[in-house]
CSV table of C-alpha atoms and ligand atoms in Angstrom, one decimal:
chain,number,residue,atom,x,y,z
R,1,MET,CA,7.7,116.0,147.3
R,2,GLY,CA,10.7,118.0,146.3
R,3,PHE,CA,13.2,117.4,143.5
R,4,TRP,CA,15.3,115.0,145.5
R,5,GLY,CA,12.4,113.0,146.8
R,6,ARG,CA,11.1,112.5,143.3
R,7,ALA,CA,14.6,111.7,142.1
R,8,ALA,CA,15.0,109.1,144.6
R,9,ASP,CA,11.9,107.5,143.3
R,10,TYR,CA,13.1,107.5,139.7
R,11,LEU,CA,16.7,106.5,140.4
R,12,PRO,CA,16.5,102.7,140.7
R,13,LEU,CA,14.9,102.6,137.2
R,14,LEU,CA,17.4,105.0,135.8
R,15,MET,CA,20.2,102.9,137.3
R,16,GLU,CA,19.1,99.9,135.3
R,17,GLY,CA,19.4,102.2,132.3
R,18,VAL,CA,22.9,103.3,133.4
R,19,TRP,CA,24.0,99.6,133.6
R,20,LEU,CA,23.0,99.1,130.0
R,21,THR,CA,24.6,102.3,128.9
R,22,LEU,CA,27.8,101.2,130.5
R,23,VAL,CA,27.6,97.8,128.8
R,24,ILE,CA,26.9,99.2,125.4
R,25,THR,CA,29.6,101.8,125.8
R,26,PHE,CA,32.2,99.3,126.8
R,27,PHE,CA,31.6,96.8,124.1
R,28,SER,CA,31.3,99.6,121.5
R,29,VAL,CA,34.6,101.0,122.5
R,30,VAL,CA,36.2,97.5,122.3
R,31,LEU,CA,34.7,96.8,118.9
R,32,SER,CA,35.5,100.2,117.5
R,33,THR,CA,39.1,100.0,118.7
R,34,LEU,CA,39.7,96.5,117.2
R,35,LEU,CA,38.0,97.3,113.9
R,36,GLY,CA,39.6,100.8,113.8
R,37,PHE,CA,43.0,99.2,114.3
R,38,VAL,CA,42.4,96.8,111.5
R,39,TRP,CA,41.4,99.7,109.1
R,40,ALA,CA,44.5,101.7,110.1
R,41,VAL,CA,46.9,98.7,109.6
R,42,MET,CA,45.2,97.9,106.2
R,43,ALA,CA,45.8,101.5,105.1
R,44,TRP,CA,49.4,101.2,106.4
R,45,THR,CA,50.3,98.1,104.5
R,46,ARG,CA,50.2,100.0,101.1
R,47,ILE,CA,48.7,97.0,99.5
R,48,PRO,CA,46.3,98.6,97.0
R,49,VAL,CA,43.3,96.3,97.6
R,50,LEU,CA,43.5,96.7,101.4
R,51,VAL,CA,44.1,100.4,101.2
R,52,ALA,CA,41.0,100.8,98.9
R,53,ILE,CA,38.8,98.7,101.2
R,54,SER,CA,39.9,100.6,104.3
R,55,ARG,CA,39.5,104.0,102.7
R,56,GLY,CA,36.2,103.1,101.1
R,57,PHE,CA,34.7,101.8,104.3
R,58,VAL,CA,35.8,104.8,106.4
R,59,MET,CA,34.4,107.1,103.8
R,60,ILE,CA,31.0,105.5,103.7
R,61,ILE,CA,30.7,105.0,107.4
R,62,ARG,CA,31.6,108.7,108.1
R,63,GLY,CA,29.1,109.9,105.5
R,64,ILE,CA,26.0,108.2,107.0
R,65,PRO,CA,24.4,109.4,110.3
R,66,ILE,CA,24.9,106.9,113.1
R,67,ILE,CA,21.3,106.8,113.8
R,68,VAL,CA,20.6,105.8,110.2
R,69,GLN,CA,23.2,103.1,110.5
R,70,LEU,CA,21.5,101.7,113.7
R,71,PHE,CA,18.1,101.6,111.9
R,72,TYR,CA,19.8,99.9,109.1
R,73,ILE,CA,21.3,97.2,111.3
R,74,TYR,CA,18.2,96.7,113.5
R,75,PHE,CA,15.4,97.0,110.9
R,76,VAL,CA,16.9,96.1,107.6
R,77,MET,CA,19.2,93.2,108.5
R,78,PRO,CA,16.4,91.0,109.6
R,79,GLU,CA,15.0,91.2,106.1
R,80,ILE,CA,18.1,89.5,104.8
R,81,GLY,CA,18.0,86.9,107.5
R,82,ILE,CA,20.2,88.4,110.1
R,83,ASN,CA,18.4,88.8,113.4
R,84,LEU,CA,20.0,90.7,116.1
R,85,THR,CA,18.7,91.7,119.5
R,86,ALA,CA,18.5,95.4,120.0
R,87,MET,CA,21.5,95.3,122.3
R,88,GLN,CA,23.6,93.5,119.7
R,89,ALA,CA,22.5,95.8,117.0
R,90,GLY,CA,23.3,98.8,119.1
R,91,ILE,CA,26.8,97.6,120.0
R,92,ILE,CA,27.6,96.6,116.4
R,93,GLY,CA,26.1,99.8,115.1
R,94,LEU,CA,28.1,102.1,117.3
R,95,GLY,CA,31.3,99.9,117.2
R,96,VAL,CA,31.3,100.0,113.4
R,97,ALA,CA,30.4,103.7,113.1
R,98,TYR,CA,33.0,104.6,115.6
R,99,SER,CA,35.7,102.3,114.0
R,100,ALA,CA,35.8,104.8,111.2
R,101,TYR,CA,36.8,107.7,113.6
R,102,GLN,CA,39.2,105.5,115.5
R,103,ALA,CA,40.9,104.4,112.3
R,104,GLU,CA,41.7,108.0,111.4
R,105,ASN,CA,43.1,108.5,114.9
R,106,PHE,CA,45.2,105.5,114.7
R,107,ARG,CA,46.3,106.3,111.2
R,108,ALA,CA,47.5,109.7,112.3
R,109,GLY,CA,49.4,108.1,115.2
R,110,ILE,CA,51.1,105.6,112.9
R,111,ASP,CA,51.9,108.2,110.3
R,112,ALA,CA,53.4,110.5,112.8
R,113,ILE,CA,56.3,108.0,113.4
R,114,ASP,CA,59.4,109.2,111.5
R,115,LYS,CA,60.0,107.0,108.4
R,116,GLY,CA,63.7,107.0,109.0
R,117,GLN,CA,63.2,104.9,112.1
R,118,ILE,CA,61.1,102.4,110.2
R,119,GLU,CA,63.8,102.1,107.6
R,120,ALA,CA,66.4,101.6,110.3
R,121,ALA,CA,64.2,98.9,111.8
R,122,HIS,CA,63.9,97.2,108.4
R,123,SER,CA,67.7,97.5,108.0
R,124,ILE,CA,68.3,95.4,110.9
R,125,GLY,CA,66.0,92.8,109.5
R,126,MET,CA,62.8,93.5,111.3
R,127,THR,CA,59.7,92.2,109.5
R,128,ASP,CA,56.7,94.5,109.1
R,129,GLN,CA,55.0,92.8,112.0
R,130,LEU,CA,58.0,93.4,114.3
R,131,VAL,CA,58.4,97.0,113.1
R,132,MET,CA,54.7,97.6,114.1
R,133,ARG,CA,55.1,96.0,117.5
R,134,ARG,CA,58.5,97.3,118.5
R,135,VAL,CA,58.8,100.7,116.8
R,136,ILE,CA,55.5,102.1,115.7
R,137,LEU,CA,53.0,101.1,118.4
R,138,PRO,CA,55.0,102.0,121.4
R,139,GLN,CA,55.3,105.5,120.1
R,140,ALA,CA,52.0,105.8,118.3
R,141,ILE,CA,50.2,105.0,121.6
R,142,ARG,CA,51.4,108.4,123.1
R,143,ILE,CA,49.8,110.2,120.1
R,144,VAL,CA,46.7,108.1,120.0
R,145,LEU,CA,45.8,107.9,123.7
R,146,PRO,CA,44.4,111.5,124.3
R,147,PRO,CA,42.0,111.5,121.3
R,148,PHE,CA,41.1,108.0,122.3
R,149,GLY,CA,39.8,109.3,125.6
R,150,ASN,CA,37.7,111.8,123.7
R,151,THR,CA,36.3,109.0,121.6
R,152,ILE,CA,35.2,107.1,124.6
R,153,ILE,CA,33.3,110.1,125.8
R,154,MET,CA,31.7,110.5,122.4
R,155,ILE,CA,30.7,106.8,122.4
R,156,LEU,CA,29.3,107.2,126.0
R,157,LYS,CA,27.2,110.1,124.8
R,158,ASP,CA,26.1,108.6,121.6
R,159,SER,CA,25.0,105.4,123.2
R,160,SER,CA,21.9,107.4,123.8
R,161,LEU,CA,21.1,107.0,120.2
R,162,VAL,CA,20.4,103.2,120.7
R,163,SER,CA,17.3,104.3,122.7
R,164,THR,CA,15.7,104.7,119.2
R,165,ILE,CA,16.0,101.0,118.6
R,166,THR,CA,14.3,100.1,121.9
R,167,VAL,CA,17.4,99.4,124.1
R,168,ALA,CA,16.3,100.4,127.5
R,169,GLU,CA,19.5,102.3,128.4
R,170,LEU,CA,19.6,105.5,130.4
R,171,THR,CA,18.0,107.8,127.8
R,172,ARG,CA,15.2,105.5,127.0
R,173,GLN,CA,14.5,104.8,130.7
R,174,GLY,CA,14.3,108.6,131.1
R,175,GLN,CA,11.8,108.8,128.3
R,176,LEU,CA,9.7,106.0,129.6
R,177,ILE,CA,9.6,107.5,133.2
R,178,ALA,CA,8.8,111.0,131.8
R,179,ALA,CA,6.0,109.6,129.5
R,180,SER,CA,4.3,108.0,132.6
R,181,THR,CA,4.9,110.8,135.2
R,182,PHE,CA,5.0,113.9,132.9
R,183,ASP,CA,7.8,115.0,135.3
R,184,ASN,CA,10.1,116.0,132.4
R,185,MET,CA,11.9,118.5,134.5
R,186,THR,CA,13.1,116.1,137.2
R,187,VAL,CA,13.7,113.1,134.9
R,188,PHE,CA,15.8,114.7,132.2
R,189,THR,CA,17.8,116.9,134.7
R,190,LEU,CA,18.6,113.6,136.4
R,191,VAL,CA,19.5,111.9,133.1
R,192,ALA,CA,21.7,114.8,132.2
R,193,LEU,CA,23.4,114.9,135.6
R,194,ILE,CA,24.1,111.1,135.3
R,195,TYR,CA,25.7,111.4,131.9
R,196,LEU,CA,27.8,114.3,133.2
R,197,ALA,CA,28.9,112.2,136.2
R,198,LEU,CA,29.9,109.4,133.9
R,199,SER,CA,31.8,111.5,131.4
R,200,LEU,CA,33.6,114.0,133.6
R,201,PRO,CA,36.1,111.5,135.0
R,202,LEU,CA,36.9,110.5,131.5
R,203,THR,CA,37.4,114.1,130.6
R,204,PHE,CA,39.8,114.7,133.4
R,205,LEU,CA,41.6,111.4,132.5
R,206,THR,CA,41.9,112.6,128.9
R,207,ARG,CA,43.3,115.9,130.1
R,208,HIS,CA,45.8,114.2,132.3
R,209,LEU,CA,46.9,112.0,129.4
R,210,GLU,CA,47.2,115.0,127.0
R,211,LYS,CA,49.5,116.7,129.6
R,212,ARG,CA,51.5,113.6,130.3
R,213,TYR,CA,52.1,112.7,126.8
R,214,SER,CA,52.6,116.2,125.2
R,215,GLN,CA,56.2,116.2,126.3
R,216,PRO,CA,58.4,113.4,124.9
N,1,MET,CA,81.2,89.6,98.8
N,2,ILE,CA,78.8,92.3,97.4
N,3,GLN,CA,78.1,91.9,93.7
N,4,VAL,CA,76.3,94.7,91.9
N,5,GLN,CA,75.7,93.9,88.2
N,6,ASP,CA,74.2,96.4,85.8
N,7,ILE,CA,71.6,97.8,88.1
N,8,HIS,CA,68.9,100.0,86.8
N,9,LYS,CA,66.4,101.9,88.9
N,10,SER,CA,63.6,104.4,88.1
N,11,PHE,CA,61.3,106.4,90.2
N,12,GLY,CA,58.4,106.6,87.8
N,13,ALA,CA,59.8,108.1,84.6
N,14,LEU,CA,62.9,109.3,86.3
N,15,GLU,CA,65.8,106.9,85.8
N,16,VAL,CA,68.2,107.5,88.6
N,17,ILE,CA,70.6,104.5,88.4
N,18,LYS,CA,71.6,103.8,84.8
N,19,GLY,CA,73.6,100.6,84.7
N,20,VAL,CA,75.9,100.5,87.7
N,21,SER,CA,78.2,97.5,88.3
N,22,PHE,CA,80.8,97.0,91.0
N,23,GLU,CA,82.1,94.5,93.5
N,24,VAL,CA,83.2,94.7,97.0
N,25,LYS,CA,85.5,92.1,98.4
N,26,LYS,CA,85.5,90.8,102.0
N,27,GLY,CA,87.2,93.3,104.2
N,28,GLU,CA,87.3,96.0,101.6
N,29,VAL,CA,86.3,99.6,102.2
N,30,VAL,CA,84.7,101.3,99.2
N,31,CYS,CA,83.9,104.9,99.2
N,32,ILE,CA,81.2,106.4,96.9
N,33,ILE,CA,81.5,110.1,96.1
N,34,GLY,CA,79.5,112.2,93.8
N,35,PRO,CA,77.2,115.2,93.5
N,36,SER,CA,73.8,115.4,95.1
N,37,GLY,CA,71.1,113.5,93.3
N,38,SER,CA,73.6,111.2,91.6
N,39,GLY,CA,72.0,108.1,93.1
N,40,LYS,CA,74.5,107.3,96.0
N,41,SER,CA,71.8,106.7,98.5
N,42,THR,CA,69.7,104.8,96.1
N,43,ILE,CA,72.4,102.3,95.4
N,44,LEU,CA,73.1,101.7,99.1
N,45,ARG,CA,69.4,101.2,99.7
N,46,CYS,CA,69.2,98.8,96.8
N,47,ILE,CA,72.0,96.7,98.3
N,48,ASN,CA,70.3,96.6,101.7
N,49,GLY,CA,67.0,95.8,100.0
N,50,LEU,CA,65.2,98.9,101.2
N,51,GLU,CA,64.6,99.8,97.6
N,52,SER,CA,63.7,97.6,94.7
N,53,TYR,CA,65.5,97.8,91.3
N,54,GLN,CA,64.2,97.1,87.9
N,55,ARG,CA,67.1,95.5,86.1
N,56,GLY,CA,70.4,93.8,86.9
N,57,ALA,CA,71.3,91.8,89.9
N,58,ILE,CA,72.7,92.4,93.4
N,59,SER,CA,73.9,89.6,95.5
N,60,ILE,CA,75.5,89.2,98.9
N,61,GLU,CA,77.8,86.2,99.0
N,62,GLY,CA,75.8,84.7,96.1
N,63,ALA,CA,72.4,85.3,97.7
N,64,LYS,CA,70.2,87.5,95.5
N,65,VAL,CA,68.9,90.7,97.0
N,66,ASP,CA,65.2,90.6,96.1
N,67,ILE,CA,62.9,93.0,97.9
N,68,ALA,CA,59.9,90.8,97.0
N,69,ASP,CA,61.4,87.6,98.4
N,70,ARG,CA,61.0,86.5,102.0
N,71,SER,CA,64.8,86.1,102.2
N,72,ILE,CA,65.1,89.9,102.2
N,73,THR,CA,64.8,90.1,106.1
N,74,ASP,CA,67.6,87.6,106.2
N,75,ILE,CA,69.7,89.7,103.9
N,76,ARG,CA,69.1,92.8,105.9
N,77,THR,CA,70.4,91.1,109.0
N,78,GLN,CA,73.6,90.4,107.1
N,79,VAL,CA,74.2,93.9,105.7
N,80,SER,CA,73.6,96.7,108.2
N,81,MET,CA,73.1,100.3,107.4
N,82,VAL,CA,74.1,103.6,109.1
N,83,PHE,CA,72.1,106.6,108.1
N,84,GLN,CA,72.8,110.2,107.7
N,85,ARG,CA,70.0,111.2,110.2
N,86,PHE,CA,71.0,108.4,112.6
N,87,ASN,CA,67.4,107.0,112.9
N,88,LEU,CA,67.7,105.7,116.4
N,89,PHE,CA,64.6,104.6,118.1
N,90,PRO,CA,63.8,107.6,120.3
N,91,HIS,CA,61.7,105.6,122.8
N,92,ARG,CA,64.6,103.4,123.7
N,93,THR,CA,67.9,103.9,125.5
N,94,ALA,CA,71.2,103.7,123.8
N,95,LEU,CA,71.6,100.2,125.2
N,96,GLU,CA,68.2,99.2,124.1
N,97,ASN,CA,68.7,100.6,120.6
N,98,VAL,CA,71.7,98.4,120.2
N,99,MET,CA,70.0,95.2,121.8
N,100,GLU,CA,66.9,95.6,119.7
N,101,GLY,CA,68.1,93.7,116.6
N,102,PRO,CA,69.9,90.8,118.4
N,103,VAL,CA,67.0,90.2,120.9
N,104,PHE,CA,64.1,90.6,118.5
N,105,VAL,CA,65.5,89.6,115.2
N,106,LYS,CA,68.3,87.2,116.0
N,107,LYS,CA,66.6,85.9,119.1
N,108,VAL,CA,69.8,86.2,121.1
N,109,SER,CA,69.1,85.9,124.9
N,110,ARG,CA,68.6,89.2,126.6
N,111,ALA,CA,71.5,88.8,129.0
N,112,HIS,CA,73.9,88.0,126.3
N,113,ALA,CA,72.6,90.8,124.0
N,114,ARG,CA,72.9,93.2,126.9
N,115,ASP,CA,76.5,92.3,127.8
N,116,GLU,CA,77.4,92.6,124.1
N,117,ALA,CA,75.5,95.9,123.5
N,118,ALA,CA,77.3,97.4,126.6
N,119,ALA,CA,80.6,96.3,125.2
N,120,LEU,CA,80.0,97.7,121.8
N,121,LEU,CA,78.8,101.0,123.2
N,122,ASP,CA,82.1,101.0,125.3
N,123,LYS,CA,84.0,100.4,122.2
N,124,VAL,CA,82.5,103.5,120.4
N,125,GLY,CA,83.2,105.5,123.5
N,126,LEU,CA,79.8,105.6,125.0
N,127,GLY,CA,80.2,103.2,127.9
N,128,SER,CA,78.9,105.9,130.2
N,129,LYS,CA,75.7,106.5,128.2
N,130,LEU,CA,74.0,103.1,128.2
N,131,GLY,CA,70.7,104.3,129.9
N,132,VAL,CA,70.5,107.6,128.1
N,133,TYR,CA,67.8,108.3,125.5
N,134,PRO,CA,68.7,109.5,122.0
N,135,ALA,CA,67.2,113.0,122.6
N,136,LYS,CA,69.8,113.5,125.3
N,137,LEU,CA,72.8,112.6,123.1
N,138,SER,CA,74.7,114.8,120.7
N,139,GLY,CA,74.5,114.0,117.0
N,140,GLY,CA,78.0,112.5,117.1
N,141,GLN,CA,77.0,110.3,120.0
N,142,GLN,CA,73.8,109.2,118.4
N,143,GLN,CA,75.7,108.2,115.2
N,144,ARG,CA,78.1,106.2,117.3
N,145,VAL,CA,75.1,104.4,118.9
N,146,ALA,CA,73.9,103.8,115.4
N,147,ILE,CA,77.2,102.2,114.4
N,148,ALA,CA,77.1,100.1,117.5
N,149,ARG,CA,73.6,99.0,116.6
N,150,ALA,CA,74.8,98.0,113.1
N,151,LEU,CA,77.8,96.1,114.6
N,152,ALA,CA,75.6,94.2,117.1
N,153,MET,CA,74.0,92.4,114.2
N,154,HIS,CA,77.4,90.9,113.3
N,155,PRO,CA,76.9,91.9,109.8
N,156,LYS,CA,79.0,90.8,106.8
N,157,ALA,CA,79.1,94.3,105.7
N,158,ILE,CA,78.0,97.8,106.8
N,159,LEU,CA,76.6,100.5,104.5
N,160,PHE,CA,77.1,104.1,105.5
N,161,ASP,CA,75.0,106.8,103.9
N,162,GLU,CA,76.8,110.2,104.5
N,163,PRO,CA,77.2,109.3,108.2
N,164,THR,CA,78.7,112.7,109.1
N,165,SER,CA,76.8,115.1,106.8
N,166,ALA,CA,74.2,115.9,109.5
N,167,LEU,CA,76.8,116.6,112.2
N,168,ASP,CA,78.2,119.8,113.5
N,169,PRO,CA,81.9,120.0,112.2
N,170,GLU,CA,83.4,119.5,115.5
N,171,LEU,CA,81.6,116.1,115.9
N,172,VAL,CA,82.6,114.7,112.6
N,173,GLY,CA,86.0,113.5,113.8
N,174,GLU,CA,84.6,111.2,116.6
N,175,VAL,CA,82.4,109.4,114.2
N,176,LEU,CA,85.1,109.0,111.5
N,177,ALA,CA,87.5,107.7,114.2
N,178,VAL,CA,85.0,105.0,115.1
N,179,MET,CA,84.5,104.1,111.4
N,180,ARG,CA,88.2,103.9,111.0
N,181,ASP,CA,88.4,101.4,113.9
N,182,VAL,CA,85.7,99.4,112.4
N,183,ALA,CA,87.5,99.2,109.1
N,184,ALA,CA,90.7,98.4,110.7
N,185,GLU,CA,89.0,95.3,112.3
N,186,GLY,CA,88.5,94.1,108.8
N,187,MET,CA,84.8,95.0,108.4
N,188,THR,CA,83.6,95.2,104.8
N,189,MET,CA,82.3,98.7,104.2
N,190,VAL,CA,80.6,100.8,101.5
N,191,VAL,CA,80.7,104.4,102.6
N,192,VAL,CA,78.9,107.4,100.8
N,193,THR,CA,80.8,110.4,102.1
N,194,HIS,CA,82.0,113.8,101.2
N,195,GLU,CA,84.9,113.4,103.7
N,196,MET,CA,87.8,113.2,101.3
N,197,GLU,CA,90.4,112.8,104.1
N,198,PHE,CA,88.5,109.7,105.3
N,199,ALA,CA,88.4,108.3,101.8
N,200,ARG,CA,92.0,109.0,101.2
N,201,ALA,CA,93.1,107.3,104.5
N,202,VAL,CA,90.7,104.4,104.8
N,203,ALA,CA,89.2,103.5,101.4
N,204,ASP,CA,90.6,100.7,99.3
N,205,ARG,CA,88.7,101.9,96.3
N,206,VAL,CA,86.8,105.1,95.4
N,207,LEU,CA,83.8,105.2,93.0
N,208,PHE,CA,82.8,108.6,91.5
N,209,LEU,CA,79.1,108.5,90.7
N,210,GLU,CA,77.3,111.0,88.6
N,211,GLY,CA,74.0,111.0,86.9
N,212,GLY,CA,73.3,107.3,87.9
N,213,THR,CA,76.6,106.0,86.4
N,214,ILE,CA,80.1,105.2,87.7
N,215,VAL,CA,82.2,107.8,85.9
N,216,GLU,CA,85.5,106.8,87.4
N,217,GLN,CA,86.8,104.3,89.9
N,218,GLY,CA,90.1,103.1,91.4
N,219,PRO,CA,92.4,103.4,94.4
N,220,PRO,CA,91.9,106.8,96.3
N,221,GLN,CA,95.4,108.0,95.3
N,222,ASP,CA,94.4,107.8,91.7
N,223,VAL,CA,90.7,109.0,91.8
N,224,LEU,CA,91.1,111.6,94.4
N,225,ARG,CA,94.6,112.9,93.6
N,226,ASN,CA,94.9,112.3,90.0
N,227,PRO,CA,91.4,112.0,88.5
N,228,GLN,CA,91.2,111.2,84.8
N,229,HIS,CA,87.7,112.2,84.0
N,230,PRO,CA,86.9,115.9,83.6
N,231,ARG,CA,83.6,115.4,85.6
N,232,THR,CA,85.6,113.9,88.5
N,233,GLN,CA,88.2,116.8,88.3
N,234,ASP,CA,85.3,119.2,88.4
N,235,PHE,CA,83.5,117.7,91.3
N,236,LEU,CA,86.7,117.4,93.4
N,237,HIS,CA,87.6,120.9,92.5
N,238,ARG,CA,84.2,122.1,93.8
N,239,ILE,CA,84.6,120.1,97.0
N,240,ILE,CA,88.1,121.4,97.7
N,241,HIS,CA,87.4,124.9,96.6
N,242,PRO,CA,83.7,125.5,97.5
N,243,MET,CA,84.0,129.4,97.2
N,244,GLU,CA,85.2,129.5,93.7
L,1,ATP,N1,61.5,107.9,96.8
L,1,ATP,C1,61.9,108.7,95.7
L,1,ATP,N2,60.9,108.9,94.8
L,1,ATP,C2,61.2,109.8,93.8
L,1,ATP,N3,62.5,110.1,93.5
L,1,ATP,C3,63.5,109.8,94.3
L,1,ATP,C4,63.2,109.0,95.5
L,1,ATP,N4,64.4,108.9,96.2
L,1,ATP,C5,65.3,109.4,95.4
L,1,ATP,N5,64.8,110.0,94.3
L,1,ATP,C6,65.5,110.7,93.3
L,1,ATP,O1,66.5,109.9,92.8
L,1,ATP,C7,67.7,110.7,92.5
L,1,ATP,C8,68.8,110.1,93.3
L,1,ATP,O2,68.6,110.2,94.7
L,1,ATP,P1,69.7,109.8,95.8
L,1,ATP,O3,69.0,110.0,97.1
L,1,ATP,O4,70.0,108.4,95.4
L,1,ATP,O5,70.8,110.8,95.5
L,1,ATP,P2,72.2,111.0,96.4
L,1,ATP,O6,73.3,110.8,95.4
L,1,ATP,O7,72.2,110.2,97.6
L,1,ATP,O8,72.0,112.5,96.8
L,1,ATP,P3,72.4,113.3,98.1
L,1,ATP,O9,73.9,113.6,98.0
L,1,ATP,O10,71.6,114.5,98.0
L,1,ATP,O11,72.0,112.4,99.2
L,1,ATP,C9,67.4,112.1,92.9
L,1,ATP,O12,67.1,112.8,91.7
L,1,ATP,C10,66.2,112.0,93.8
L,1,ATP,O13,65.4,113.2,93.7
L,2,MG,MG1,72.0,110.6,99.6
């Protein structure tokens, strides 16, 4: 049986993994975006306590390998009474870890808006909330979107890390098949090709956004 | 209408406003002149509540301007500001820039706000530029949009911070002309400016500010033509004869 024949044998199992990979990626992107936005807004308020919490959190998260964070959530949390399924732990772990990177991205986008406009908005009576919604966000989104595309790709790839906490996503399915068939060559070539097939469209989308938003 | 009483303001250890008091009556045009760094912008920003002050009191028709109080957004809707660098919203057209405050702050209906914004832009000579983005407008046109944006709030007063200083010389006139029209309609105005011609023609009163205090004030014919204080004389001399 040639490569494609064997590949066809493995594909159904791998596709189950693909499904989980997509689910993890999707929810991790959502969680990291929401949390990252919260950190960025906290930093923006210039309220000392909030700024300190946001900065401190981002610093700590960025200083610890994601895989260690995953182990922490999955293996240590139960000891203090918080039991999560491997899926939940994976999504929370990736979401929280990436929220730190997203926060930096959002902060850069918010900071890039000229202060004069914000003053002008205040001078016509806009509240901070309205300034955020009507002046900062519509402009920041152009700055934030291209790096956001990259972040999605990174999360997609790093979702393979949750294989280490027993989630049977794509990478782990590959490992399992390879362990029982010893056909490392076919299995991991296939796994790599699938990741590529998932990330390439995102790469092109990001490039497109970069081009589209580089001119004002 | 605008009461400024013994205002003090420091940035860290640097005291930039050292006890300034003045009053602006309804319909009055007050010009503030003075050297760079004398605190002109800071005073305007305090009146509009964009900047806090440490001592003294500012009130608009009796309502205290307190940046820490919720009322501050109310006060800002009553006193508009026009900036040196225009500060238009670049992602919105001229029309949208003018509509923004009425629609989102004052909750005026879109249709009504649109009609009024169009009329205001027409009044400042930009009736043909409604759908144009700021990047496609000259500095003078942008500043006229900014004035329309200020007027759209139906403010009790408008503060102008060197509205023509960032403009090419040939564009200064069109902005001053609009400001003169606004003044003629009875708008209360505080104008920081180096345009002595404008001050002479339009101002009811001129304040000369230096080092965070008002050194001299009075009607323009006195302060500008016949200044009493040597500092004012020196400043005006340097403005009129910059090469000496
Ligand atoms: N945010 C700030 N932080 C620290 N110092 C400031 C700040 N804003 C203004 N200053 C200082 O306060 C002083 C007065 O500034 P202000 O902008 O009011 O002067 P100005 O009279 O408007 O000058 P110009 O003609 O250059 O606009 C200056 O010495 C300036 O450096
Ligand atoms: Mg100034």
